[in-house]
Every structure is written in structure tokens, then in C-alpha cells.
mmCIF file of C-alpha atoms and ligand atoms in Angstrom:
data_model
loop_
_atom_site.group_PDB
_atom_site.id
_atom_site.type_symbol
_atom_site.label_atom_id
_atom_site.label_comp_id
_atom_site.label_asym_id
_atom_site.label_seq_id
_atom_site.Cartn_x
_atom_site.Cartn_y
_atom_site.Cartn_z
ATOM 1 C CA MET A 1123 70.875 -49.142 1.480
ATOM 2 C CA LYS A 1124 71.800 -47.082 -1.409
ATOM 3 C CA LYS A 1125 70.053 -46.624 -5.005
ATOM 4 C CA ILE A 1126 71.939 -47.884 -8.132
ATOM 5 C CA SER A 1127 73.831 -44.900 -9.586
ATOM 6 C CA GLN A 1128 73.681 -43.916 -13.199
ATOM 7 C CA SER A 1129 77.447 -43.781 -13.716
ATOM 8 C CA LEU A 1130 78.052 -47.572 -12.253
ATOM 9 C CA LEU A 1131 75.290 -48.897 -14.179
ATOM 10 C CA LYS A 1132 77.004 -47.659 -17.618
ATOM 11 C CA LEU A 1133 80.583 -48.651 -16.514
ATOM 12 C CA VAL A 1134 79.450 -52.322 -15.900
ATOM 13 C CA LEU A 1135 77.363 -51.779 -19.524
ATOM 14 C CA LEU A 1136 80.394 -51.085 -21.146
ATOM 15 C CA LEU A 1137 82.758 -53.712 -19.236
ATOM 16 C CA ASN A 1138 80.225 -56.218 -19.809
ATOM 17 C CA ASP A 1139 81.540 -56.846 -23.693
ATOM 18 C CA GLY A 1140 84.069 -58.631 -21.940
ATOM 19 C CA ALA A 1141 86.906 -56.669 -23.701
ATOM 20 C CA ILE A 1142 89.783 -54.563 -21.683
ATOM 21 C CA HIS A 1143 88.883 -50.899 -21.427
ATOM 22 C CA ASP A 1144 91.407 -47.985 -20.693
ATOM 23 C CA GLY A 1145 90.107 -46.186 -17.509
ATOM 24 C CA ASP A 1146 90.662 -43.074 -19.395
ATOM 25 C CA ALA A 1147 88.520 -43.891 -22.226
ATOM 26 C CA LEU A 1148 85.895 -45.310 -19.666
ATOM 27 C CA GLY A 1149 85.805 -41.979 -17.917
ATOM 28 C CA VAL A 1150 85.393 -39.981 -21.197
ATOM 29 C CA SER A 1151 82.283 -42.056 -22.107
ATOM 30 C CA LEU A 1152 80.894 -41.907 -18.645
ATOM 31 C CA GLY A 1153 82.216 -38.339 -18.355
ATOM 32 C CA VAL A 1154 83.831 -38.681 -15.352
ATOM 33 C CA SER A 1155 87.087 -38.603 -14.043
ATOM 34 C CA ARG A 1156 89.727 -41.370 -14.039
ATOM 35 C CA ALA A 1157 89.882 -41.370 -10.568
ATOM 36 C CA ALA A 1158 86.267 -41.566 -10.316
ATOM 37 C CA VAL A 1159 86.498 -44.853 -12.639
ATOM 38 C CA TRP A 1160 88.981 -46.147 -10.123
ATOM 39 C CA LYS A 1161 86.343 -45.675 -7.302
ATOM 40 C CA MET A 1162 83.732 -47.418 -9.089
ATOM 41 C CA ILE A 1163 85.995 -50.286 -9.868
ATOM 42 C CA LYS A 1164 87.427 -50.349 -6.051
ATOM 43 C CA LYS A 1165 83.489 -50.432 -5.037
ATOM 44 C CA LEU A 1166 82.766 -53.532 -7.514
ATOM 45 C CA ARG A 1167 85.735 -55.402 -6.104
ATOM 46 C CA GLU A 1168 84.683 -54.678 -2.706
ATOM 47 C CA TYR A 1169 80.872 -56.002 -3.621
ATOM 48 C CA GLY A 1170 83.281 -59.332 -4.854
ATOM 49 C CA VAL A 1171 83.244 -58.751 -8.767
ATOM 50 C CA VAL A 1172 86.193 -60.038 -9.893
ATOM 51 C CA ILE A 1173 87.719 -57.218 -12.436
ATOM 52 C CA HIS A 1174 91.335 -57.617 -13.772
ATOM 53 C CA SER A 1175 93.571 -54.726 -14.252
ATOM 54 C CA THR A 1176 96.735 -54.307 -16.266
ATOM 55 C CA LYS A 1177 98.441 -50.906 -15.966
ATOM 56 C CA ALA A 1178 98.850 -50.639 -19.419
ATOM 57 C CA LYS A 1179 95.610 -51.887 -20.901
ATOM 58 C CA GLY A 1180 92.940 -51.336 -18.592
ATOM 59 C CA TYR A 1181 90.103 -53.176 -16.739
ATOM 60 C CA GLN A 1182 88.532 -56.390 -17.484
ATOM 61 C CA LEU A 1183 85.521 -58.463 -15.768
ATOM 62 C CA ALA A 1184 86.570 -61.652 -15.211
ATOM 63 C CA GLU A 1185 82.662 -63.104 -15.844
ATOM 64 C CA PRO A 1186 79.679 -61.372 -17.385
ATOM 65 C CA LEU A 1187 77.707 -59.179 -15.234
ATOM 66 C CA SER A 1188 75.051 -56.926 -15.938
ATOM 67 C CA LEU A 1189 72.887 -54.722 -13.091
ATOM 68 C CA LEU A 1190 69.431 -54.676 -12.359
ATOM 69 C CA GLN A 1191 68.159 -51.542 -14.347
ATOM 70 C CA GLU A 1192 65.180 -49.971 -12.519
ATOM 71 C CA ASP A 1193 63.893 -47.626 -15.234
ATOM 72 C CA LYS A 1194 63.939 -50.310 -17.713
ATOM 73 C CA ILE A 1195 61.769 -52.819 -15.355
ATOM 74 C CA VAL A 1196 59.408 -49.565 -14.733
ATOM 75 C CA GLN A 1197 59.099 -49.082 -18.369
ATOM 76 C CA GLU A 1198 58.098 -52.651 -18.896
ATOM 77 C CA LEU A 1199 55.483 -52.460 -16.213
ATOM 78 C CA TYR A 1200 53.834 -49.075 -17.137
ATOM 79 C CA HIS A 1201 50.546 -49.961 -17.244
ATOM 80 C CA GLN A 1202 50.762 -52.025 -13.923
ATOM 81 C CA PRO A 1203 49.688 -50.645 -10.582
ATOM 82 C CA VAL A 1204 53.128 -51.384 -9.447
ATOM 83 C CA ARG A 1205 56.309 -49.193 -8.010
ATOM 84 C CA VAL A 1206 59.355 -50.279 -7.926
ATOM 85 C CA VAL A 1207 63.064 -49.320 -6.457
ATOM 86 C CA CYS A 1208 66.227 -51.092 -6.822
ATOM 87 C CA PHE A 1209 69.063 -50.742 -4.593
ATOM 88 C CA GLU A 1210 72.770 -51.280 -5.059
ATOM 89 C CA ASN A 1211 72.574 -53.178 -1.315
ATOM 90 C CA VAL A 1212 70.112 -53.255 1.763
ATOM 91 C CA THR A 1213 70.078 -55.233 4.887
ATOM 92 C CA SER A 1214 66.992 -57.171 3.356
ATOM 93 C CA THR A 1215 64.154 -56.394 0.914
ATOM 94 C CA ASN A 1216 61.332 -57.592 2.944
ATOM 95 C CA ASP A 1217 62.986 -55.380 5.605
ATOM 96 C CA TYR A 1218 62.950 -52.461 3.939
ATOM 97 C CA LEU A 1219 59.419 -52.662 2.770
ATOM 98 C CA LYS A 1220 58.374 -53.210 6.086
ATOM 99 C CA VAL A 1221 60.232 -50.129 7.285
ATOM 100 C CA HIS A 1222 59.212 -48.006 4.813
ATOM 101 C CA PRO A 1223 55.651 -47.077 4.344
ATOM 102 C CA ALA A 1224 53.534 -47.372 1.103
ATOM 103 C CA TYR A 1225 53.178 -44.210 -0.566
ATOM 104 C CA ASP A 1226 49.801 -45.588 -1.882
ATOM 105 C CA LYS A 1227 48.349 -48.735 -0.457
ATOM 106 C CA ARG A 1228 46.472 -49.396 -3.652
ATOM 107 C CA LEU A 1229 49.865 -50.178 -5.232
ATOM 108 C CA PHE A 1230 52.047 -52.957 -5.283
ATOM 109 C CA ASP A 1231 55.559 -52.016 -3.485
ATOM 110 C CA VAL A 1232 58.297 -54.046 -5.096
ATOM 111 C CA CYS A 1233 61.938 -53.739 -3.933
ATOM 112 C CA LEU A 1234 64.856 -55.306 -5.680
ATOM 113 C CA ALA A 1235 68.617 -55.231 -4.526
ATOM 114 C CA GLU A 1236 71.632 -56.176 -5.721
ATOM 115 C CA MET A 1237 73.094 -57.617 -2.628
ATOM 116 C CA GLN A 1238 71.699 -58.240 0.781
ATOM 117 C CA THR A 1239 73.655 -57.672 3.598
ATOM 118 C CA ALA A 1240 71.240 -59.313 5.886
ATOM 119 C CA GLY A 1241 69.067 -61.369 3.542
ATOM 120 C CA ARG A 1242 66.646 -63.491 5.612
ATOM 121 C CA GLY A 1243 65.221 -66.930 4.994
ATOM 122 C CA ARG A 1244 62.884 -69.293 6.472
ATOM 123 C CA LEU A 1245 62.999 -70.623 10.228
ATOM 124 C CA GLY A 1246 65.256 -67.594 10.925
ATOM 125 C CA ARG A 1247 68.178 -68.633 8.610
ATOM 126 C CA HIS A 1248 70.481 -66.450 6.611
ATOM 127 C CA TRP A 1249 70.061 -66.235 2.647
ATOM 128 C CA VAL A 1250 73.070 -66.170 0.771
ATOM 129 C CA SER A 1251 72.820 -62.938 -1.012
ATOM 130 C CA PRO A 1252 76.089 -62.107 -3.403
ATOM 131 C CA PHE A 1253 76.178 -58.874 -5.460
ATOM 132 C CA GLY A 1254 74.663 -58.642 -9.009
ATOM 133 C CA GLN A 1255 74.175 -62.409 -9.179
ATOM 134 C CA ASN A 1256 70.743 -63.513 -7.986
ATOM 135 C CA ILE A 1257 67.114 -61.844 -7.776
ATOM 136 C CA TYR A 1258 66.271 -60.555 -4.237
ATOM 137 C CA LEU A 1259 62.667 -59.280 -4.498
ATOM 138 C CA SER A 1260 60.211 -58.332 -2.479
ATOM 139 C CA CYS A 1261 56.513 -57.091 -2.709
ATOM 140 C CA ARG A 1262 54.226 -55.688 -0.650
ATOM 141 C CA TYR A 1263 50.755 -55.502 -0.848
ATOM 142 C CA TYR A 1264 47.339 -54.761 1.347
ATOM 143 C CA VAL A 1265 44.449 -57.019 0.904
ATOM 144 C CA GLU A 1266 41.123 -56.346 2.945
ATOM 145 C CA LYS A 1267 41.008 -59.941 4.425
ATOM 146 C CA ASP A 1268 41.803 -61.014 8.040
ATOM 147 C CA ILE A 1269 45.103 -62.700 8.691
ATOM 148 C CA SER A 1270 42.918 -65.896 9.145
ATOM 149 C CA GLU A 1271 41.794 -65.951 5.475
ATOM 150 C CA LEU A 1272 45.647 -65.930 3.919
ATOM 151 C CA GLY A 1273 46.099 -69.748 4.339
ATOM 152 C CA GLY A 1274 47.392 -70.828 0.923
ATOM 153 C CA LEU A 1275 48.937 -67.599 0.059
ATOM 154 C CA SER A 1276 52.696 -68.453 0.790
ATOM 155 C CA LEU A 1277 52.008 -71.598 -1.371
ATOM 156 C CA VAL A 1278 50.587 -69.062 -4.242
ATOM 157 C CA ALA A 1279 54.079 -67.205 -4.193
ATOM 158 C CA GLY A 1280 55.909 -70.394 -4.993
ATOM 159 C CA LEU A 1281 53.177 -71.176 -7.858
ATOM 160 C CA SER A 1282 53.970 -67.837 -9.224
ATOM 161 C CA VAL A 1283 57.563 -68.181 -9.633
ATOM 162 C CA VAL A 1284 57.008 -71.646 -11.285
ATOM 163 C CA ALA A 1285 54.409 -69.742 -13.469
ATOM 164 C CA ALA A 1286 56.945 -66.997 -14.470
ATOM 165 C CA LEU A 1287 59.643 -69.285 -15.104
ATOM 166 C CA THR A 1288 57.559 -71.278 -17.469
ATOM 167 C CA THR A 1289 56.559 -67.742 -18.905
ATOM 168 C CA LEU A 1290 60.462 -67.869 -19.822
ATOM 169 C CA GLY A 1291 60.457 -71.006 -21.644
ATOM 170 C CA ILE A 1292 61.976 -72.867 -17.962
ATOM 171 C CA ARG A 1293 59.986 -76.207 -17.640
ATOM 172 C CA ASP A 1294 59.665 -78.845 -14.919
ATOM 173 C CA VAL A 1295 59.961 -76.501 -11.772
ATOM 174 C CA ARG A 1296 58.203 -77.847 -8.850
ATOM 175 C CA VAL A 1297 57.101 -76.402 -5.398
ATOM 176 C CA LYS A 1298 58.097 -78.087 -2.203
ATOM 177 C CA TRP A 1299 55.506 -77.376 0.787
ATOM 178 C CA PRO A 1300 55.421 -74.683 1.605
ATOM 179 C CA ASN A 1301 56.797 -72.561 -0.871
ATOM 180 C CA ASP A 1302 60.481 -73.781 -1.684
ATOM 181 C CA VAL A 1303 61.027 -73.631 -5.860
ATOM 182 C CA PHE A 1304 62.952 -76.673 -6.779
ATOM 183 C CA TYR A 1305 64.522 -78.412 -10.184
ATOM 184 C CA GLN A 1306 65.334 -81.924 -10.231
ATOM 185 C CA GLY A 1307 65.735 -82.082 -6.682
ATOM 186 C CA GLN A 1308 67.976 -79.010 -5.891
ATOM 187 C CA LYS A 1309 66.478 -75.838 -4.373
ATOM 188 C CA LEU A 1310 66.426 -72.938 -7.155
ATOM 189 C CA ALA A 1311 64.378 -70.041 -5.067
ATOM 190 C CA GLY A 1312 63.473 -69.233 -1.326
ATOM 191 C CA ILE A 1313 60.176 -67.379 -0.381
ATOM 192 C CA LEU A 1314 59.856 -65.515 2.836
ATOM 193 C CA VAL A 1315 56.016 -64.565 3.437
ATOM 194 C CA GLU A 1316 55.532 -62.359 6.479
ATOM 195 C CA VAL A 1317 51.910 -61.048 7.323
ATOM 196 C CA ARG A 1318 50.785 -58.297 9.452
ATOM 197 C CA ALA A 1319 47.601 -57.288 10.355
ATOM 198 C CA GLU A 1320 46.935 -53.573 10.201
ATOM 199 C CA THR A 1321 43.220 -53.554 11.222
ATOM 200 C CA HIS A 1322 40.596 -56.383 11.819
ATOM 201 C CA MET A 1323 40.013 -56.486 7.903
ATOM 202 C CA LEU A 1324 43.218 -55.215 6.364
ATOM 203 C CA SER A 1325 46.437 -57.224 6.132
ATOM 204 C CA GLU A 1326 49.823 -56.092 5.096
ATOM 205 C CA VAL A 1327 51.282 -58.944 3.120
ATOM 206 C CA ILE A 1328 55.425 -59.088 2.343
ATOM 207 C CA ILE A 1329 56.383 -61.577 0.025
ATOM 208 C CA GLY A 1330 60.175 -61.932 -0.359
ATOM 209 C CA ILE A 1331 61.685 -64.184 -2.880
ATOM 210 C CA GLY A 1332 65.351 -64.862 -3.653
ATOM 211 C CA MET A 1333 66.138 -66.870 -6.740
ATOM 212 C CA ASN A 1334 69.480 -68.035 -7.727
ATOM 213 C CA VAL A 1335 70.123 -67.166 -11.356
ATOM 214 C CA ASN A 1336 74.037 -66.488 -11.765
ATOM 215 C CA MET A 1337 75.538 -67.544 -8.708
ATOM 216 C CA GLU A 1338 77.873 -70.195 -8.902
ATOM 217 C CA VAL A 1339 76.247 -73.448 -7.234
ATOM 218 C CA ASN A 1340 79.129 -74.351 -5.114
ATOM 219 C CA ALA A 1341 79.181 -71.107 -3.343
ATOM 220 C CA ALA A 1342 75.699 -71.267 -2.593
ATOM 221 C CA SER A 1343 76.751 -74.816 -0.935
ATOM 222 C CA GLN A 1344 79.464 -72.980 0.881
ATOM 223 C CA PHE A 1345 76.973 -71.164 2.962
ATOM 224 C CA THR A 1346 73.790 -73.438 3.207
ATOM 225 C CA GLU A 1347 72.970 -74.093 7.048
ATOM 226 C CA ILE A 1348 71.076 -77.083 6.082
ATOM 227 C CA ALA A 1349 72.208 -79.504 4.469
ATOM 228 C CA GLN A 1350 70.219 -79.408 0.905
ATOM 229 C CA TYR A 1351 71.569 -79.198 -3.103
ATOM 230 C CA VAL A 1352 71.183 -75.954 -4.874
ATOM 231 C CA THR A 1353 70.874 -74.819 -8.565
ATOM 232 C CA SER A 1354 70.779 -71.780 -10.124
ATOM 233 C CA LEU A 1355 68.905 -70.802 -13.817
ATOM 234 C CA ALA A 1356 72.425 -70.202 -15.016
ATOM 235 C CA GLU A 1357 73.334 -73.632 -14.098
ATOM 236 C CA MET A 1358 70.060 -75.044 -15.439
ATOM 237 C CA GLN A 1359 70.342 -73.421 -18.998
ATOM 238 C CA GLY A 1360 74.011 -73.412 -19.275
ATOM 239 C CA HIS A 1361 74.152 -69.838 -20.029
ATOM 240 C CA TYR A 1362 74.176 -66.140 -18.200
ATOM 241 C CA CYS A 1363 70.647 -65.185 -17.627
ATOM 242 C CA ASP A 1364 69.575 -61.218 -17.673
ATOM 243 C CA ARG A 1365 67.532 -60.427 -14.281
ATOM 244 C CA ASN A 1366 65.950 -57.678 -15.272
ATOM 245 C CA GLU A 1367 63.919 -59.772 -17.854
ATOM 246 C CA ILE A 1368 63.276 -62.689 -15.077
ATOM 247 C CA ALA A 1369 62.289 -59.373 -12.679
ATOM 248 C CA VAL A 1370 59.521 -58.159 -14.934
ATOM 249 C CA VAL A 1371 57.784 -61.481 -15.702
ATOM 250 C CA LEU A 1372 58.383 -62.446 -11.866
ATOM 251 C CA ILE A 1373 56.522 -58.705 -11.121
ATOM 252 C CA LYS A 1374 53.616 -59.128 -13.487
ATOM 253 C CA GLN A 1375 53.057 -62.998 -12.490
ATOM 254 C CA LEU A 1376 52.911 -61.995 -8.532
ATOM 255 C CA LEU A 1377 50.713 -59.170 -9.144
ATOM 256 C CA SER A 1378 48.255 -60.984 -11.298
ATOM 257 C CA ASP A 1379 48.597 -64.013 -8.646
ATOM 258 C CA VAL A 1380 47.916 -61.996 -5.678
ATOM 259 C CA GLN A 1381 44.692 -60.298 -7.336
ATOM 260 C CA LEU A 1382 43.298 -63.432 -7.920
ATOM 261 C CA PHE A 1383 44.053 -64.750 -4.349
ATOM 262 C CA THR A 1384 42.464 -61.740 -3.094
ATOM 263 C CA ALA A 1385 39.314 -62.139 -5.190
ATOM 264 C CA GLU A 1386 38.877 -66.269 -5.091
ATOM 265 C CA GLY A 1387 41.162 -67.358 -2.273
ATOM 266 C CA TRP A 1388 43.334 -70.783 -2.313
ATOM 267 C CA ALA A 1389 40.556 -72.167 -4.210
ATOM 268 C CA ALA A 1390 41.618 -70.627 -7.359
ATOM 269 C CA PHE A 1391 45.380 -72.572 -6.889
ATOM 270 C CA THR A 1392 44.493 -75.637 -6.311
ATOM 271 C CA THR A 1393 45.217 -77.328 -9.631
ATOM 272 C CA ARG A 1394 48.144 -75.230 -10.626
ATOM 273 C CA TRP A 1395 49.143 -76.927 -7.065
ATOM 274 C CA ASP A 1396 48.363 -80.431 -7.762
ATOM 275 C CA ASN A 1397 50.453 -79.881 -11.309
ATOM 276 C CA VAL A 1398 53.778 -79.201 -9.669
ATOM 277 C CA ASP A 1399 53.477 -80.403 -6.211
ATOM 278 C CA TYR A 1400 57.141 -81.941 -5.689
ATOM 279 C CA LEU A 1401 56.411 -83.764 -2.308
ATOM 280 C CA ASN A 1402 53.054 -85.518 -3.471
ATOM 281 C CA GLY A 1403 53.452 -89.511 -2.763
ATOM 282 C CA LYS A 1404 56.639 -89.112 -1.464
ATOM 283 C CA SER A 1405 58.268 -90.708 1.963
ATOM 284 C CA ILE A 1406 58.853 -87.781 3.609
ATOM 285 C CA SER A 1407 60.001 -86.616 7.246
ATOM 286 C CA LEU A 1408 58.250 -83.698 8.887
ATOM 287 C CA LEU A 1409 60.506 -81.647 11.708
ATOM 288 C CA GLN A 1410 58.004 -79.649 14.255
ATOM 289 C CA GLY A 1411 59.565 -78.254 16.734
ATOM 290 C CA GLU A 1412 62.120 -81.087 18.545
ATOM 291 C CA LYS A 1413 59.604 -83.629 17.172
ATOM 292 C CA ARG A 1414 60.222 -85.726 13.692
ATOM 293 C CA LEU A 1415 57.579 -87.509 12.163
ATOM 294 C CA SER A 1416 57.822 -89.646 9.126
ATOM 295 C CA GLY A 1417 55.071 -90.445 6.334
ATOM 296 C CA VAL A 1418 53.684 -89.948 2.951
ATOM 297 C CA ALA A 1419 52.879 -86.445 1.513
ATOM 298 C CA ARG A 1420 49.397 -86.692 0.087
ATOM 299 C CA GLY A 1421 48.985 -83.398 -1.324
ATOM 300 C CA VAL A 1422 47.573 -80.285 0.497
ATOM 301 C CA ASN A 1423 43.804 -79.108 1.782
ATOM 302 C CA GLU A 1424 41.401 -76.202 0.795
ATOM 303 C CA ASN A 1425 43.629 -74.146 3.161
ATOM 304 C CA GLY A 1426 46.993 -75.179 1.928
ATOM 305 C CA TYR A 1427 47.774 -77.051 4.831
ATOM 306 C CA LEU A 1428 50.612 -80.267 4.043
ATOM 307 C CA LEU A 1429 48.211 -83.541 4.232
ATOM 308 C CA PHE A 1430 50.473 -86.476 5.530
ATOM 309 C CA GLN A 1431 49.760 -89.956 6.156
ATOM 310 C CA ASP A 1432 51.798 -91.067 9.165
ATOM 311 C CA GLN A 1433 53.368 -94.507 9.736
ATOM 312 C CA GLU A 1434 49.885 -96.103 11.088
ATOM 313 C CA GLY A 1435 48.165 -94.860 8.204
ATOM 314 C CA VAL A 1436 46.392 -91.773 10.120
ATOM 315 C CA SER A 1437 46.168 -88.872 7.870
ATOM 316 C CA ARG A 1438 47.406 -85.544 9.912
ATOM 317 C CA LEU A 1439 47.465 -81.965 8.672
ATOM 318 C CA PHE A 1440 49.832 -79.579 8.957
ATOM 319 C CA SER A 1441 50.145 -75.614 8.964
ATOM 320 C CA SER A 1442 54.013 -75.227 9.306
ATOM 321 C CA GLY A 1443 56.988 -77.429 9.522
ATOM 322 C CA GLU A 1444 60.412 -78.717 7.662
ATOM 323 C CA VAL A 1445 60.128 -81.374 5.492
ATOM 324 C CA SER A 1446 62.675 -83.495 4.096
ATOM 325 C CA ILE A 1447 62.656 -86.141 1.676
ATOM 326 C CA ALA A 1448 63.214 -89.703 3.304
ATOM 327 C CA LYS A 1449 66.315 -91.602 1.746
ATOM 328 C CA ASP A 1450 64.038 -94.228 0.026
ATOM 329 C CA GLY A 1451 61.500 -91.512 -0.757
HETATM 330 C C1 BTN B 1008 64.027 -69.663 2.362
HETATM 331 O O1 BTN B 1008 64.396 -70.582 1.634
HETATM 332 O O2 BTN B 1008 64.537 -69.737 3.590
HETATM 333 C C2 BTN B 1008 63.278 -68.391 1.975
HETATM 334 C C3 BTN B 1008 64.482 -67.227 1.651
HETATM 335 C C4 BTN B 1008 64.109 -65.951 1.194
HETATM 336 C C5 BTN B 1008 64.911 -65.135 0.685
HETATM 337 C C6 BTN B 1008 64.345 -63.913 0.287
HETATM 338 S S1 BTN B 1008 65.635 -62.656 -0.784
HETATM 339 C C7 BTN B 1008 64.707 -61.379 -0.821
HETATM 340 C C8 BTN B 1008 63.617 -61.311 0.707
HETATM 341 N N1 BTN B 1008 64.889 -60.762 1.470
HETATM 342 C C9 BTN B 1008 65.292 -61.526 2.458
HETATM 343 O O3 BTN B 1008 65.757 -61.413 3.909
HETATM 344 N N2 BTN B 1008 64.688 -62.751 2.245
HETATM 345 C C10 BTN B 1008 63.889 -62.863 1.081
#
């Protein structure tokens, strides 16, 4: 685990104009030696960043790259009760928050990383987390509620992602129960919510969000453990996207939604859910342990459980499970 160094940040800012940069000139601009520049280039390459180099001319980024800027994000969140930390690499942003106690439990702790070496998905899956391309964000907050009162919370996080994207001008994004974020049938973001009881009436909630931003989509499909189509914001919009702006909007939205959830519970979100429910009315197949059930999705109930009408027409409720769309759905 390592914080993003100022010189690495500046080096990438300089290289991101797409031009060829002489190593000596980069050293002068950064106030470091040519050898130090070379070391940083080597590190970026080890992280998977493609940098062309020619002896005579210098270094050139093969693709646009801009890193997370902690100070910029913190400045944008100046009036919010938020603490933000950005790492160059971390095992998992969720795990970082799990093992690092809160400095002040009234604050919304946020951890972002350029890459995760052990990114985790739902149901024990791996989450592909290449350097500098996507959002890997976890936030932690403490809520004065028993775990049993937190039904619906993991769905709220999906709604926050949709609302943040809407703020950024990106429409038609849907949530596939419980909290996969989809665009035109392809997965854009995934959410891992982990809740721990501190005491009877105090719960620690960690919400981890992985959003595909600039990653080449084929790269993701190569790694997915389940057959599912994947997309990214860059793919949807046809251009490179600034992760700093996305992170700020997402953090503000998450904070406001967890505050609303704390005050009013899931009831405050049902209309928002109905507007973006990807599964509603679709023929689905639900995997529960070893058992596979077929039926039609019928929205969610007052606790955020999936309403499901099985093939005999019987209505059933599910609090967990893996859903896939039936071929004719
Ligand atoms: C899923 O769809 O399976 C959930 C994926 C959640 C990935 C995010 S990335 C940030 C946070 N850290 C992790 O290790 N996982 C979550």
C-alpha cells in the first residue's frame, strides 16, 4: 500500500499531453535527476502503462493517462464531513478500510486506489483492477442501527452510482438487483457492501464500488469469471474520462444517500429503484446455492428483497442470490 507520490503525479501530468518528452527536461521540470525520472517510468511500466521511448527523443504515453489527485478531490469536498485517501496500489480498498480504524466515526471515510492487487467482487469473485484506468472506491460510515435494519442498503449504493452518472450527463443506466450497474445489457460497475455489527445499535458499513471507466473492455472480458458482457464509460461515451470528477460526484452522492437511508430507510428510495430496475418484468433465472429457479422478476419489496414469480405463478421473495436473464427474457 502506497500513497500516490507528487512527483509521479506531476510526471504523468506532463506526459499526458501525448508529446515526446526528453528525460532530462522532465527531470528539470520535476526537480529530480534523469535517473529518478527513469525509475518512475520503469514503475509505470511495471504497473502496465505503455510508454514508448526512443534514446534520442524521450518518453511518450501510448494512451492518455491521468492519475487520481487526492488534493483536488479533497478541495472539491471541502464542506463535507469526508476524509479521503488515494493510494497508488492497495490489496483492496474495502480491506484497507476494514483494517484501518476510523479516526472519527462521525466522518465518511473514503479510500480510492489506482490499482488493487486483490480486488474482491461479490460471491468471492476476483475484481479486475488494472492501474490508472478505473474507479476503485470504498467508503465507510457508522450508522446507529442494528444490522437487521439495513435491508435495502446495498441497493441504495447502486442507485447512488446511477444518480452520480446522471449528474455527469450519462443517462439510461440501470441497476440489476441487487446492485450491478448496467448500460444496455452490459455491466458498467459492481458493488460490494460489507456490514459489521460494532454493538447492538451501531453498525459499520463499507461500500466498495468498482466502475469501469477507461479500461479497454476486451481486457475485462478476458478476466471475468462469469460469462457477462462488460462496458466502460469511455466505451459508452467514445472518449477518455476524468476519474477525479467522477470520484467527487460519486462521493457526494453516496454521502447524501447514506444520510437519507439513515434517516428514512429504504422507503425513501423505492421510486428511484422502480425507475431504473433492470430486471422488472424480465424472465430470469435465480441461482441459490446449488438450486436454479426460473421465473419473472417483479420488482423489490419494502426491504429491498427481490420479488420473483416462479413458473407455477407463485410469488417468492429472495434476499440474496445470483440472477441471470433467461435467453428469451
Ligand atoms: C461485484 O460486482 O462483484 C462487486 C465488485 C466490487 C469491486 C469493488 S472495487 C472497490 C472495492 N474493493 C474491492 O476489493 N471490491 C470493491
